Short mmCIF file of C-alpha atoms in Angstrom, two decimals:
data_model
loop_
_atom_site.label_atom_id
_atom_site.label_comp_id
_atom_site.label_asym_id
_atom_site.label_seq_id
_atom_site.Cartn_x
_atom_site.Cartn_y
_atom_site.Cartn_z
CA MET A 1 -12.03 0.77 15.02
CA GLN A 2 -11.68 4.23 13.47
CA THR A 3 -9.85 6.79 15.57
CA ILE A 4 -11.65 10.14 15.66
CA ILE A 5 -9.22 13.06 15.76
CA PRO A 6 -10.60 15.95 17.84
CA ALA A 7 -10.63 19.32 16.10
CA PHE A 8 -8.61 21.19 18.72
CA GLY A 9 -6.46 20.59 21.77
CA HIS A 10 -5.07 17.12 21.13
CA ARG A 11 -1.41 18.06 20.63
CA ASP A 12 -0.48 21.40 22.17
CA PRO A 13 3.06 22.73 22.57
CA ASP A 14 4.30 23.36 26.09
CA ALA A 15 3.16 26.39 28.06
CA ARG A 16 5.82 28.58 26.44
CA GLY A 17 4.79 27.53 22.95
CA TYR A 18 7.66 25.12 22.27
CA TYR A 19 7.68 21.87 20.33
CA GLY A 20 10.84 20.39 21.79
CA GLU A 21 13.45 23.10 21.26
CA TYR A 22 11.49 24.91 18.53
CA GLY A 23 8.83 27.59 18.74
CA GLY A 24 8.47 30.12 21.51
CA ARG A 25 7.57 33.77 21.42
CA PHE A 26 10.21 36.28 20.33
CA VAL A 27 8.48 39.65 19.96
CA PRO A 28 9.25 43.30 20.70
CA GLU A 29 8.02 44.67 24.02
CA THR A 30 5.10 46.44 22.35
CA LEU A 31 3.70 43.09 21.18
CA VAL A 32 4.05 41.13 24.42
CA ALA A 33 0.60 42.15 25.71
CA PRO A 34 -1.21 41.84 22.33
CA VAL A 35 0.18 38.35 21.73
CA ALA A 36 -0.77 37.30 25.27
CA GLU A 37 -4.28 38.66 24.62
CA LEU A 38 -4.42 36.69 21.38
CA GLU A 39 -3.43 33.50 23.19
CA ARG A 40 -6.11 33.97 25.85
CA SER A 41 -8.76 34.75 23.26
CA TYR A 42 -7.89 31.78 21.11
CA PHE A 43 -7.89 29.29 23.97
CA GLU A 44 -11.29 30.62 25.02
CA ALA A 45 -12.69 30.48 21.48
CA ARG A 46 -11.58 26.93 20.77
CA GLN A 47 -13.53 25.76 23.83
CA ASP A 48 -16.65 27.73 22.87
CA PRO A 49 -19.24 25.53 21.10
CA ALA A 50 -20.84 28.59 19.46
CA PHE A 51 -17.53 29.65 17.88
CA GLN A 52 -16.85 26.12 16.71
CA GLN A 53 -20.34 25.76 15.25
CA GLU A 54 -20.14 29.02 13.30
CA LEU A 55 -16.75 28.04 11.90
CA GLU A 56 -18.00 24.58 10.94
CA ASP A 57 -21.11 25.99 9.26
CA LEU A 58 -19.10 28.48 7.20
CA LEU A 59 -16.53 25.86 6.23
CA ARG A 60 -19.35 23.69 4.90
CA HIS A 61 -21.65 26.23 3.29
CA TYR A 62 -19.25 29.04 2.32
CA VAL A 63 -15.89 27.37 1.75
CA GLY A 64 -17.42 24.21 0.24
CA ARG A 65 -16.01 21.60 2.56
CA ALA A 66 -15.49 18.70 2.61
CA THR A 67 -13.14 18.89 -0.37
CA PRO A 68 -13.03 15.65 -2.40
CA LEU A 69 -10.48 12.86 -2.28
CA TYR A 70 -9.72 11.96 -5.89
CA GLU A 71 -7.85 8.93 -7.19
CA ALA A 72 -5.51 10.04 -9.99
CA LYS A 73 -5.75 6.83 -11.99
CA ARG A 74 -4.10 7.99 -15.20
CA LEU A 75 -1.14 9.49 -13.34
CA SER A 76 -0.84 6.38 -11.17
CA GLY A 77 -1.01 4.13 -14.22
CA SER A 78 1.63 6.03 -16.15
CA LEU A 79 4.02 5.96 -13.20
CA GLY A 80 3.42 2.42 -12.01
CA GLY A 81 3.61 1.58 -8.34
CA ALA A 82 1.45 3.26 -5.69
CA ARG A 83 -2.14 4.35 -6.12
CA ILE A 84 -2.08 8.15 -5.92
CA PHE A 85 -4.96 10.02 -4.30
CA LEU A 86 -5.24 13.82 -4.31
CA LYS A 87 -6.83 15.79 -1.48
CA ARG A 88 -8.46 18.51 -3.57
CA GLU A 89 -7.88 21.69 -1.56
CA ASP A 90 -7.73 23.45 -4.93
CA LEU A 91 -11.52 23.08 -5.02
CA ALA A 92 -12.10 25.08 -1.83
CA HIS A 93 -13.46 28.62 -2.24
CA THR A 94 -10.69 30.98 -3.45
CA GLY A 95 -8.72 28.02 -4.81
CA ALA A 96 -6.47 26.91 -1.96
CA HIS A 97 -6.31 25.67 1.61
CA LYS A 98 -5.58 29.20 2.86
CA ILE A 99 -9.28 29.97 3.30
CA ASN A 100 -9.57 27.49 6.23
CA ASN A 101 -7.17 29.45 8.43
CA ALA A 102 -8.21 32.89 7.20
CA LEU A 103 -11.83 32.20 8.11
CA GLY A 104 -10.98 30.88 11.56
CA GLN A 105 -8.74 33.81 12.41
CA ALA A 106 -11.14 36.41 11.00
CA LEU A 107 -13.89 35.03 13.23
CA LEU A 108 -11.46 35.31 16.15
CA ALA A 109 -10.60 38.90 15.19
CA ARG A 110 -14.28 39.84 15.19
CA ARG A 111 -14.74 38.07 18.54
CA MET A 112 -11.87 40.16 19.95
CA GLY A 113 -13.48 43.38 18.73
CA LYS A 114 -10.85 44.12 16.09
CA ARG A 115 -12.27 45.85 13.02
CA ARG A 116 -9.11 46.01 10.90
CA VAL A 117 -7.12 43.00 9.68
CA ILE A 118 -3.48 43.04 8.58
CA ALA A 119 -2.02 40.19 6.53
CA GLU A 120 1.05 39.26 4.51
CA THR A 121 1.11 37.18 1.36
CA GLY A 122 3.62 35.54 -0.96
CA ALA A 123 1.80 33.66 -3.69
CA GLY A 124 -1.23 35.81 -3.06
CA GLN A 125 -3.57 33.00 -2.01
CA HIS A 126 -3.46 33.92 1.68
CA GLY A 127 -4.06 37.53 0.72
CA VAL A 128 -7.04 36.59 -1.43
CA ALA A 129 -8.43 34.35 1.32
CA THR A 130 -8.01 37.09 3.92
CA ALA A 131 -9.60 39.72 1.67
CA THR A 132 -12.46 37.30 1.04
CA VAL A 133 -13.27 36.62 4.68
CA CYS A 134 -12.90 40.30 5.59
CA ALA A 135 -15.48 41.14 2.92
CA LEU A 136 -17.72 38.40 4.34
CA LEU A 137 -17.46 39.68 7.92
CA GLY A 138 -17.33 43.43 7.20
CA LEU A 139 -13.73 43.97 8.33
CA SER A 140 -11.24 46.33 6.70
CA CYS A 141 -8.19 44.62 5.23
CA ASP A 142 -4.61 45.62 4.43
CA VAL A 143 -2.35 43.03 2.75
CA TYR A 144 1.42 43.45 2.51
CA MET A 145 3.08 41.87 -0.51
CA GLY A 146 6.63 42.01 -1.86
CA ALA A 147 7.12 43.83 -5.16
CA GLU A 148 8.65 40.70 -6.72
CA ASP A 149 5.64 38.63 -5.72
CA MET A 150 3.22 41.31 -6.92
CA GLU A 151 4.76 41.07 -10.36
CA ARG A 152 4.59 37.28 -10.62
CA GLN A 153 1.16 37.08 -8.98
CA SER A 154 -0.54 40.11 -10.55
CA LEU A 155 -3.85 38.27 -10.96
CA ASN A 156 -4.12 37.70 -7.23
CA VAL A 157 -3.25 41.35 -6.56
CA PHE A 158 -6.25 42.41 -8.64
CA ARG A 159 -8.46 39.78 -6.97
CA MET A 160 -7.61 41.23 -3.55
CA GLN A 161 -8.40 44.73 -4.75
CA LEU A 162 -11.73 43.61 -6.21
CA LEU A 163 -12.58 42.14 -2.81
CA GLY A 164 -12.00 45.52 -1.16
CA ALA A 165 -8.54 45.01 0.32
CA THR A 166 -5.70 47.49 0.14
CA VAL A 167 -2.57 45.80 -1.21
CA ARG A 168 0.56 47.45 0.18
CA ARG A 169 3.67 47.03 -1.97
CA VAL A 170 6.92 46.15 -0.16
CA ASP A 171 10.14 47.22 -1.89
CA ALA A 172 12.55 46.34 0.95
CA GLY A 173 15.00 43.44 0.94
CA ALA A 174 14.37 40.71 -1.60
CA LYS A 175 10.80 42.03 -2.08
CA THR A 176 9.27 38.64 -1.24
CA LEU A 177 7.40 36.97 1.62
CA LYS A 178 9.91 37.57 4.44
CA ASP A 179 9.90 41.28 3.70
CA ALA A 180 6.10 41.38 3.54
CA ILE A 181 5.94 39.77 7.00
CA ASN A 182 8.38 42.37 8.35
CA GLU A 183 6.19 45.23 7.13
CA ALA A 184 2.97 43.61 8.35
CA MET A 185 4.44 43.19 11.82
CA ARG A 186 5.60 46.82 11.85
CA ASP A 187 2.05 47.86 11.05
CA TRP A 188 0.72 45.67 13.87
CA VAL A 189 3.17 47.17 16.37
CA THR A 190 1.87 50.62 15.47
CA ASN A 191 -1.84 49.73 15.48
CA VAL A 192 -2.27 47.02 18.12
CA THR A 193 -5.40 48.54 19.65
CA ASP A 194 -7.78 48.12 16.71
CA SER A 195 -5.88 45.80 14.35
CA TYR A 196 -5.52 42.02 14.16
CA TYR A 197 -2.55 40.38 12.44
CA LEU A 198 -3.84 37.41 10.45
CA LEU A 199 -0.70 35.34 9.87
CA GLY A 200 -0.93 32.91 6.98
CA SER A 201 1.17 29.92 8.00
CA VAL A 202 2.39 27.85 10.97
CA LEU A 203 5.01 30.49 11.71
CA GLY A 204 5.53 33.41 14.05
CA PRO A 205 5.26 33.66 17.83
CA HIS A 206 3.08 31.31 19.88
CA PRO A 207 0.09 30.82 19.55
CA TYR A 208 0.19 31.29 15.75
CA PRO A 209 1.85 27.95 14.83
CA LEU A 210 -0.68 26.07 16.97
CA MET A 211 -3.65 28.17 15.93
CA VAL A 212 -2.97 27.96 12.18
CA ARG A 213 -2.33 24.20 12.36
CA GLU A 214 -5.60 23.68 14.20
CA PHE A 215 -7.59 25.73 11.70
CA GLN A 216 -5.97 23.72 8.87
CA SER A 217 -6.43 20.37 10.63
CA VAL A 218 -9.81 20.00 8.93
CA ILE A 219 -7.84 18.80 5.88
CA GLY A 220 -6.39 15.79 7.68
CA ARG A 221 -9.58 14.95 9.55
CA GLU A 222 -11.51 14.80 6.28
CA ALA A 223 -8.75 12.93 4.46
CA ARG A 224 -8.56 10.26 7.15
CA VAL A 225 -12.27 9.45 6.89
CA GLN A 226 -12.24 9.66 3.09
CA CYS A 227 -9.22 7.39 2.74
CA LEU A 228 -10.75 4.77 5.03
CA GLU A 229 -13.94 4.86 2.96
CA ALA A 230 -12.12 4.73 -0.40
CA THR A 231 -9.44 2.14 0.37
CA GLY A 232 -10.43 0.40 3.59
CA GLY A 233 -7.33 1.65 5.40
CA LEU A 234 -5.03 4.55 6.10
CA PRO A 235 -2.61 5.79 3.43
CA ASP A 236 0.88 4.35 3.42
CA THR A 237 2.45 7.70 2.56
CA ILE A 238 1.35 11.35 2.69
CA VAL A 239 3.15 13.99 0.62
CA ALA A 240 2.68 17.76 0.92
CA CYS A 241 4.68 20.82 -0.09
CA VAL A 242 6.24 22.90 2.69
CA GLY A 243 6.79 26.64 2.62
CA GLY A 244 5.87 27.88 6.07
CA GLY A 245 4.10 24.55 6.22
CA SER A 246 0.41 25.08 6.97
CA ASN A 247 -1.05 22.78 4.32
CA ALA A 248 1.38 20.03 5.31
CA MET A 249 0.67 20.41 9.03
CA GLY A 250 -3.04 20.46 8.22
CA ILE A 251 -2.97 17.08 6.51
CA PHE A 252 -0.25 15.52 8.70
CA ASP A 253 -2.12 16.41 11.90
CA ALA A 254 -4.63 13.56 11.81
CA PHE A 255 -1.92 10.96 11.13
CA VAL A 256 1.01 11.93 13.40
CA ALA A 257 0.08 9.24 15.92
CA ASP A 258 -0.16 6.57 13.18
CA ARG A 259 3.42 5.36 12.90
CA SER A 260 2.54 3.19 9.90
CA VAL A 261 1.85 6.33 7.84
CA ARG A 262 4.95 7.88 6.29
CA LEU A 263 4.84 11.71 6.33
CA ILE A 264 6.90 13.56 3.70
CA GLY A 265 7.22 17.33 3.36
CA VAL A 266 8.63 18.74 0.12
CA GLU A 267 10.56 22.02 0.12
CA ALA A 268 11.65 24.25 -2.75
CA GLY A 269 15.06 23.32 -4.15
CA GLY A 270 15.04 26.22 -6.60
CA HIS A 271 18.17 26.13 -8.75
CA GLY A 272 20.01 23.79 -6.35
CA ILE A 273 21.23 23.71 -2.77
CA THR A 274 23.63 26.63 -2.82
CA PRO A 275 23.13 29.80 -0.73
CA GLY A 276 20.59 32.16 -2.24
CA GLN A 277 19.39 29.68 -4.85
CA HIS A 278 16.80 27.64 -2.92
CA ALA A 279 14.38 27.60 0.01
CA ALA A 280 15.08 24.11 1.42
CA ARG A 281 15.56 24.82 5.11
CA PHE A 282 16.22 21.22 6.14
CA ALA A 283 18.76 20.75 3.35
CA GLY A 284 20.67 23.99 3.87
CA GLY A 285 19.53 25.59 7.12
CA SER A 286 20.22 25.49 10.83
CA SER A 287 18.48 26.33 14.09
CA GLY A 288 17.80 30.03 14.47
CA ILE A 289 15.22 32.69 15.23
CA LEU A 290 13.24 34.51 12.55
CA GLN A 291 10.10 36.61 12.86
CA GLY A 292 9.02 35.47 16.27
CA THR A 293 9.92 31.80 16.47
CA ARG A 294 12.86 29.39 16.69
CA SER A 295 13.05 26.89 13.85
CA TYR A 296 15.25 25.86 10.94
CA VAL A 297 16.40 28.99 9.13
CA LEU A 298 18.52 29.66 6.04
CA GLN A 299 21.31 31.78 7.49
CA ASP A 300 25.04 32.27 7.16
CA GLN A 301 27.63 31.48 9.85
CA HIS A 302 27.03 34.89 11.44
CA GLY A 303 23.26 34.44 11.66
CA ASN A 304 22.43 36.74 8.74
CA ILE A 305 19.35 35.58 6.84
CA GLU A 306 20.20 34.33 3.36
CA LEU A 307 18.32 35.21 0.21
CA THR A 308 16.01 32.50 -1.08
CA HIS A 309 14.72 31.46 -4.47
CA SER A 310 11.86 29.37 -5.78
CA ILE A 311 9.76 29.52 -8.90
CA SER A 312 6.90 29.25 -6.41
CA ALA A 313 6.24 32.46 -4.48
CA GLY A 314 4.52 30.56 -1.68
CA LEU A 315 7.58 28.40 -0.92
CA ASP A 316 10.10 31.24 -1.22
CA TYR A 317 10.80 31.80 2.50
CA ALA A 318 13.85 31.45 4.74
CA ALA A 319 12.26 29.62 7.70
CA VAL A 320 9.83 26.78 8.31
CA GLY A 321 7.18 26.24 10.97
CA PRO A 322 8.58 25.13 14.35
CA GLU A 323 6.38 22.04 14.55
CA HIS A 324 7.90 20.86 11.26
CA ALA A 325 11.35 21.31 12.80
CA TRP A 326 10.28 19.15 15.73
CA LEU A 327 8.79 16.48 13.45
CA HIS A 328 12.03 16.47 11.46
CA ASP A 329 14.34 16.13 14.44
CA SER A 330 12.15 13.50 16.10
CA GLY A 331 12.20 11.45 12.91
CA ARG A 332 8.41 11.38 12.63
CA ALA A 333 8.40 13.22 9.29
CA GLU A 334 10.83 13.26 6.38
CA TYR A 335 11.69 16.28 4.28
CA ALA A 336 12.88 16.31 0.68
CA TRP A 337 13.29 19.02 -1.93
CA ILE A 338 12.30 19.50 -5.55
CA GLY A 339 13.91 21.97 -7.95
CA ASP A 340 12.20 24.45 -10.24
CA ASP A 341 12.55 22.28 -13.34
CA GLU A 342 10.92 19.22 -11.76
CA ALA A 343 8.08 21.35 -10.38
CA LEU A 344 7.45 22.80 -13.83
CA ALA A 345 7.40 19.33 -15.35
CA ALA A 346 4.94 18.13 -12.70
CA PHE A 347 2.69 21.15 -13.33
CA GLN A 348 2.44 20.15 -16.98
CA ARG A 349 2.16 16.41 -16.35
CA LEU A 350 -0.80 16.66 -13.99
CA GLY A 351 -2.54 18.93 -16.47
CA ARG A 352 -2.02 16.54 -19.37
CA GLU A 353 -2.78 13.31 -17.53
CA GLU A 354 -5.53 14.38 -15.12
CA GLY A 355 -6.86 17.69 -16.46
CA ILE A 356 -5.79 19.47 -13.26
CA LEU A 357 -3.41 22.44 -13.17
CA PRO A 358 -1.86 22.49 -9.68
CA ALA A 359 -0.39 25.55 -8.00
CA LEU A 360 3.37 25.74 -8.39
CA GLU A 361 3.58 25.13 -4.65
CA SER A 362 1.58 21.92 -4.98
CA SER A 363 3.58 20.98 -8.08
CA HIS A 364 6.55 20.35 -5.81
CA ALA A 365 4.53 17.69 -3.96
CA ILE A 366 3.29 16.22 -7.24
CA ALA A 367 6.86 16.07 -8.55
CA TYR A 368 8.05 14.17 -5.49
CA ALA A 369 5.07 11.81 -5.78
CA CYS A 370 6.09 11.13 -9.39
CA ARG A 371 9.59 10.28 -8.19
CA LEU A 372 8.50 8.09 -5.28
CA ALA A 373 5.42 6.24 -6.56
CA PRO A 374 7.27 3.92 -9.00
CA THR A 375 9.38 2.62 -6.09
CA MET A 376 6.27 1.55 -4.14
CA ALA A 377 4.14 -1.58 -4.49
CA ARG A 378 0.95 -1.40 -6.54
CA ASP A 379 -1.27 -2.12 -3.56
CA THR A 380 0.10 0.82 -1.55
CA VAL A 381 -1.67 4.17 -1.24
CA MET A 382 -0.06 7.59 -1.53
CA LEU A 383 -2.04 10.66 -0.49
CA VAL A 384 -0.89 14.00 -1.95
CA ASN A 385 -2.25 17.27 -0.64
CA LEU A 386 -3.12 19.35 -3.69
CA SER A 387 -2.99 22.57 -1.71
CA GLY A 388 -4.02 24.97 -4.46
CA ARG A 389 -4.95 25.41 -8.09
CA GLY A 390 -2.62 26.71 -10.76
CA ASP A 391 -4.65 29.49 -12.36
CA LYS A 392 -2.54 32.09 -10.57
CA ASP A 393 0.66 30.55 -11.95
CA VAL A 394 -0.16 30.12 -15.63
CA LEU A 395 1.65 33.27 -16.78
CA SER A 396 4.68 32.45 -14.60
CA VAL A 397 4.80 28.96 -16.09
CA GLN A 398 4.48 30.35 -19.60
CA LYS A 399 7.34 32.77 -18.92
CA ALA A 400 9.55 30.02 -17.47
CA LEU A 401 8.88 27.63 -20.36
CA ASP A 402 9.50 30.35 -22.96
CA ALA A 403 12.78 31.22 -21.26
CA ALA A 404 13.76 27.55 -21.38
CA GLY A 405 13.10 27.43 -25.11
CA GLY A 406 9.58 26.07 -25.20
CA GLY A 407 8.78 22.78 -23.54
CA ARG A 408 5.04 23.00 -24.10
#
């Protein structure tokens, strides 16, 4: 008998927002009341049939859900071993899974009477999704983005501007996602009365990790039904890339209770697991607090946050969502890492064998699938979350391949 996974409320953290020892709410005094208001408003909204119905209707008719489940037969055949299926989040409106969460939170912002939305972005897809839903709902939008990320994701910067958003350049620190989050939170502290902070991943203070996971859980609910229809059973293995971790939590969510399903998150190994050269928190991090939550963090022995690196802007972050930390420590999920070179190779391979250019973030998951599939039996099923499309990354890939002496 098929198990139906409810949309919301089936696996909450404790009352303080903790998953085991991870999570919580670490915010300045000025944000204590706004975050408490957000929690109340979200718990009310997720029990409101009218809110749920509007979200469902927009996901279907505006976002284009359900996204397809596609069997990558040529890739599977060339690798040998497992049958590889792709959950095609790259086909959602704006080109990535980010639109699911952005839409849900924007509806919540409007419900709360907030007319201005603040967001951060790394790869630009969350920024584009947020700008998109703000245009849809008539909300003003300011997106903070690191200068380094603006350079490597210039197409998405222009897309946000075309959609009416103001993109605010961040020149502090490493000029990447962590620094963009810092500036976005400073803005929120200053403008809590009329502004809503639309966080893009399963990060930050409670209730954000729960809220973002639940808005992304549509991925797993769809994939579960689709996999049963396509194969007659659940997948043996699910693979997803992990930056903050929202696409992975979205697809894992419907399968956490199914112990027969192996869950694998793939982090960014960058140039290798040495400080400052990667963003693999489970390979090189330790428990710590960053930007509102306790999780695994890349930090030195004194608690200073280390620099990170990934060819993928969306995975280039020093912490990971607290629920991922709990899944890791409990043994329910496994976490691996893929370096820049393997991700680049996977980007090209999927294009040549399936006619699909994946986002560089998703390329990390594809690369790990290419490594793992040949070790699995031919009657096993591997489900890979293709979290976004690679249009935004083409120039970055071209630059990286040219620097490496070709490779195309």
